[in-house]
XYZ file of C-alpha atoms in Angstrom:
364
model
C 110.720 184.501 77.681
C 112.738 183.115 74.771
C 113.787 179.504 75.265
C 117.529 179.057 75.208
C 118.596 176.031 73.232
C 121.861 174.178 73.270
C 122.234 174.761 69.526
C 121.839 178.532 69.952
C 124.451 178.665 72.700
C 126.910 176.532 70.732
C 126.409 178.705 67.648
C 127.161 181.786 69.723
C 130.259 180.194 71.243
C 131.426 179.138 67.783
C 131.742 182.783 66.757
C 135.227 182.801 68.280
C 137.765 181.221 65.937
C 140.879 180.128 67.790
C 143.912 181.274 65.746
C 146.064 178.412 67.043
C 143.652 175.494 66.711
C 142.419 177.098 63.465
C 138.760 176.448 64.229
C 136.172 177.362 66.850
C 136.530 175.807 70.290
C 133.284 173.844 70.042
C 134.359 172.118 66.841
C 137.817 171.593 68.326
C 136.274 169.559 71.148
C 137.302 171.997 73.888
C 133.796 172.443 75.332
C 133.928 170.345 78.487
C 130.534 171.212 79.943
C 127.503 173.350 79.127
C 124.847 174.043 81.765
C 121.655 175.917 80.825
C 119.402 176.646 83.806
C 116.481 178.841 82.826
C 118.068 182.055 81.562
C 121.479 181.336 83.070
C 124.258 179.785 81.005
C 127.480 178.279 82.316
C 130.166 176.884 80.010
C 133.584 175.412 80.695
C 136.246 175.073 78.021
C 139.543 173.217 78.321
C 142.323 174.233 75.963
C 144.847 171.496 75.312
C 147.742 173.939 75.067
C 149.298 176.456 77.437
C 147.787 179.871 76.750
C 147.881 181.936 79.938
C 148.611 185.086 77.946
C 145.316 184.976 76.050
C 143.046 182.872 78.285
C 141.287 185.806 79.944
C 140.671 187.457 76.592
C 139.129 184.242 75.227
C 136.846 184.021 78.266
C 135.635 187.575 77.772
C 134.902 187.138 74.062
C 132.994 183.902 74.617
C 131.032 185.353 77.514
C 129.986 188.428 75.535
C 128.863 186.189 72.668
C 126.548 184.252 75.012
C 125.285 187.336 76.833
C 124.124 188.783 73.512
C 121.741 185.863 72.972
C 118.021 186.607 73.384
C 116.716 185.328 76.691
C 120.077 185.091 78.462
C 120.128 187.003 81.758
C 123.551 185.856 82.934
C 126.454 183.973 81.434
C 129.677 182.633 82.852
C 132.396 181.151 80.659
C 135.481 179.550 82.158
C 138.544 178.614 80.106
C 141.219 176.346 81.547
C 144.476 175.124 80.041
C 145.328 171.462 80.561
C 148.220 169.983 78.590
C 147.784 166.299 77.756
C 150.451 163.905 76.460
C 150.446 163.360 72.713
C 151.213 159.933 71.252
C 154.891 159.211 70.650
C 156.833 156.201 69.519
C 158.231 154.053 72.283
C 158.140 154.556 76.028
C 160.908 155.114 78.531
C 159.884 154.379 82.107
C 162.068 157.128 83.536
C 160.140 159.667 81.434
C 156.683 158.870 82.800
C 156.596 162.318 84.419
C 157.272 164.102 81.103
C 154.123 164.579 79.017
C 155.569 165.840 75.731
C 159.085 165.972 74.310
C 159.776 168.569 71.623
C 162.936 168.348 69.524
C 164.367 171.632 68.254
C 166.635 170.776 65.346
C 168.480 172.208 62.378
C 170.331 170.723 59.470
C 173.378 172.882 60.159
C 174.895 174.964 62.922
C 174.870 178.731 63.227
C 171.179 179.282 62.466
C 170.091 180.160 66.009
C 168.757 176.755 67.019
C 169.763 176.977 70.688
C 168.469 180.532 70.953
C 165.147 179.359 69.544
C 165.037 176.380 71.915
C 165.674 178.445 75.048
C 163.183 181.173 74.127
C 160.579 178.548 73.170
C 160.987 176.896 76.568
C 160.731 180.214 78.415
C 157.711 181.266 76.344
C 155.904 177.986 77.103
C 156.653 178.560 80.779
C 155.233 182.098 80.625
C 152.066 180.597 79.138
C 151.638 178.600 82.336
C 153.228 175.255 81.416
C 155.741 173.255 83.421
C 158.817 173.159 81.205
C 162.267 171.615 81.088
C 165.186 171.987 78.676
C 167.634 169.240 77.784
C 170.839 170.492 76.181
C 171.504 167.604 73.796
C 174.289 169.405 71.947
C 177.004 167.379 73.695
C 179.858 168.956 71.703
C 178.753 172.533 72.300
C 176.481 172.747 75.358
C 175.341 176.315 75.970
C 172.026 176.223 77.854
C 173.589 176.971 81.237
C 175.194 180.143 79.888
C 172.040 181.196 78.039
C 169.910 180.767 81.156
C 172.307 182.649 83.400
C 173.360 179.713 85.591
C 176.700 180.400 87.330
C 179.844 178.757 86.024
C 180.496 175.542 87.895
C 176.793 174.763 88.430
C 176.329 171.100 89.295
C 173.062 169.190 89.697
C 172.196 167.644 93.050
C 172.070 163.854 93.114
C 169.060 161.915 94.401
C 169.377 158.333 95.694
C 172.837 158.131 94.095
C 171.031 157.566 90.805
C 169.182 160.631 89.547
C 170.251 164.193 88.800
C 167.971 166.937 90.090
C 167.958 169.524 87.286
C 168.916 173.084 88.229
C 166.249 175.723 87.611
C 166.575 179.036 85.849
C 163.806 181.560 85.135
C 161.262 178.912 86.227
C 162.550 176.269 83.796
C 164.267 172.978 84.682
C 167.494 172.525 82.734
C 169.999 169.721 82.257
C 173.208 169.864 80.236
C 176.461 167.963 79.809
C 178.143 171.271 80.687
C 177.034 170.695 84.297
C 179.036 167.461 84.470
C 182.338 168.389 82.808
C 184.819 171.248 83.006
C 184.116 174.009 80.465
C 187.623 173.540 79.022
C 187.243 169.796 78.533
C 186.886 168.910 74.833
C 184.239 166.263 74.115
C 186.340 163.973 71.923
C 183.693 161.248 71.655
C 182.456 159.062 68.858
C 178.791 158.785 67.952
C 177.825 155.806 70.178
C 179.407 157.471 73.217
C 177.490 160.685 72.575
C 174.200 158.834 72.112
C 174.786 156.859 75.315
C 175.660 159.975 77.300
C 172.572 161.778 76.099
C 170.267 158.866 76.930
C 171.748 158.828 80.436
C 171.154 162.569 80.807
C 167.584 162.124 79.639
C 166.635 159.090 81.710
C 168.689 159.767 84.850
C 167.379 163.286 85.362
C 164.534 163.586 87.874
C 162.289 165.819 85.757
C 159.548 167.273 87.951
C 156.162 166.685 86.252
C 156.779 168.455 82.956
C 154.162 169.425 80.390
C 156.902 169.998 77.823
C 160.555 168.987 77.634
C 162.366 170.991 74.952
C 165.386 169.121 73.586
C 168.043 171.265 71.932
C 169.303 168.739 69.386
C 172.868 168.701 68.017
C 173.116 170.316 64.566
C 173.208 168.007 61.568
C 171.401 164.923 60.329
C 173.953 162.171 60.852
C 174.000 158.974 62.867
C 173.851 160.718 66.254
C 170.736 162.702 65.389
C 169.026 159.715 63.776
C 169.761 157.473 66.760
C 168.430 160.042 69.224
C 165.296 160.622 67.169
C 164.621 156.883 67.144
C 165.219 156.312 70.856
C 163.660 159.378 72.447
C 159.815 159.444 72.445
C 159.515 162.793 70.672
C 155.982 164.052 69.930
C 157.135 166.553 67.319
C 160.037 168.558 65.959
C 160.612 172.250 65.351
C 162.966 172.932 62.440
C 165.125 176.065 62.626
C 166.627 177.676 59.538
C 167.652 180.982 58.025
C 166.390 182.220 54.629
C 169.776 181.410 53.074
C 169.621 178.768 50.336
C 172.385 176.681 51.929
C 170.600 176.624 55.293
C 167.315 175.718 53.594
C 168.926 172.739 51.866
C 170.170 171.447 55.218
C 166.831 172.173 56.887
C 165.144 169.982 54.277
C 167.478 167.173 55.279
C 166.357 167.666 58.873
C 162.701 167.403 57.897
C 163.403 164.289 55.850
C 165.268 162.739 58.784
C 162.271 163.126 61.075
C 160.021 161.738 58.348
C 162.174 158.586 58.266
C 161.543 157.965 61.966
C 157.851 158.989 61.779
C 158.173 162.077 63.963
C 155.869 164.888 62.822
C 157.328 168.313 62.132
C 155.361 170.882 64.120
C 156.616 173.747 62.017
C 159.517 175.868 60.825
C 161.160 178.829 62.559
C 162.994 181.263 60.285
C 165.759 183.185 62.040
C 167.625 186.249 60.722
C 164.772 186.931 58.312
C 165.319 190.669 58.134
C 167.753 193.219 59.539
C 166.480 196.651 60.567
C 169.174 199.283 60.938
C 169.177 200.716 64.458
C 170.301 204.105 63.112
C 168.119 204.774 60.070
C 165.412 202.097 60.273
C 166.193 200.682 56.825
C 165.204 197.019 56.501
C 167.261 194.581 54.493
C 167.007 190.828 53.888
C 170.676 189.973 54.328
C 170.262 186.196 53.953
C 167.479 186.101 51.370
C 163.739 186.563 51.622
C 160.825 184.203 52.177
C 162.901 181.034 52.439
C 161.270 179.804 55.634
C 157.793 180.282 54.225
C 158.666 178.389 51.051
C 160.137 175.545 53.082
C 157.036 175.341 55.273
C 154.755 175.393 52.225
C 156.782 172.698 50.466
C 156.267 170.318 53.384
C 152.760 171.397 54.354
C 153.700 172.619 57.845
C 153.323 175.914 59.702
C 155.789 178.772 59.569
C 155.822 179.171 63.353
C 157.789 182.422 63.427
C 159.945 184.692 61.313
C 162.511 186.307 63.595
C 164.573 189.406 62.798
C 168.368 189.555 62.872
C 168.564 191.473 66.135
C 171.532 192.443 68.268
C 169.179 192.551 71.255
C 168.425 188.813 70.987
C 172.140 188.010 70.937
C 173.101 190.369 73.766
C 170.323 189.280 76.094
C 170.955 185.579 75.487
C 174.694 185.995 76.064
C 173.880 187.825 79.316
C 171.865 184.839 80.620
C 168.462 186.535 80.340
C 166.946 185.626 76.953
C 164.570 188.110 75.367
C 161.374 186.410 76.608
C 162.354 187.098 80.226
C 164.526 190.195 79.704
C 161.823 192.196 77.894
C 158.631 190.112 78.029
C 156.418 192.826 76.546
C 158.590 193.741 73.550
C 157.624 192.842 69.993
C 160.220 190.082 69.661
C 159.003 188.421 72.867
C 155.454 188.555 71.541
C 156.606 186.665 68.447
C 158.161 183.988 70.662
C 154.947 183.746 72.726
C 152.923 183.356 69.541
C 155.343 180.648 68.389
C 154.978 178.797 71.706
C 151.182 178.790 71.480
C 151.353 177.469 67.908
C 153.688 174.661 68.998
C 151.436 173.801 71.944
C 148.344 173.805 69.735
C 149.932 171.440 67.200
C 150.744 169.033 70.053
C 147.227 169.407 71.477
C 145.777 168.380 68.124
C 147.849 165.207 68.254
C 146.885 164.560 71.880
C 143.178 164.786 71.155
C 142.104 161.267 70.235
C 138.402 161.540 69.414
C 137.224 162.832 72.772
C 133.592 162.269 73.703
C 130.762 164.780 73.819
C 130.791 167.381 76.596
C 128.574 166.851 79.594
C 125.450 168.951 79.024
C 122.582 169.551 81.418
C 119.472 171.678 80.780
C 116.943 172.401 83.516
C 114.327 174.949 84.510
C 114.264 176.965 87.730
């Protein structure tokens, strides 16, 4: 019988290249344990990002790779997803039960930032993560409407101190819209807005979140800079359109996060192409390739390039964003892919030189 060596098994497992971690899972440090007992092989991998949609497929590919080794009579490969907190500047005691805070930002309004934030949150949830959304756009809060929460929704209060966030489509959500009348204009100066947002963030009883997606206000002024400095954000997602004007403002957003040492996880390009629903003709109404150029200029990922689609707008306005309204459609698949890329970038930051996996080799 051919002896099975650890090196041979690891080489076989390394045949699978993870498209999100951009390397094989052995090199990425995801191999938690490897047990070789005679001709039987057992391996356990732990992905640092939520990937329920592809986990079973990864298991099958890894298992087949091991089963094809000479001398192996049985193989069992288990893949788990465990999100760990990534390092972030500063700590807020009230956020101890939130592992990772993701800021979704744009240099200007009207580029689909809130739509991206809500679909990112829902996609992360579909991948098996515990997710919350904080609507930080004090002047134009819209998360309640986008998530289909009834008008007049108010959070419950715990111990006369903490808000219990309402839930929608499996996601915890908090917004200034839950605390004021929808006809009340928010005529506040910057310090008042920053203070209100910090209260929303720290006085909400988030329930053990893997990811908290913060829909930031548009712009790069004092409010945004103050929030970026105070909130322990692990990374930012920049939303833009291919239009030159939007790209200029998106660059300002990237530069703002650079000033406060918050890494940019990647760029999302909205309204990249319009496909006529009647004739199928495609047209780049706002320019072409702008998001990719922006990502290349700053050495970050282009996380997604989304079409200009009436379906996205209609479903979001109806309170059932595309990811939950039509989870198997092509647009939803793009959002799921985006969510896994975001999670993988955070997992890379969370991994701080982990040790070698536990390995045991024995004979029957």
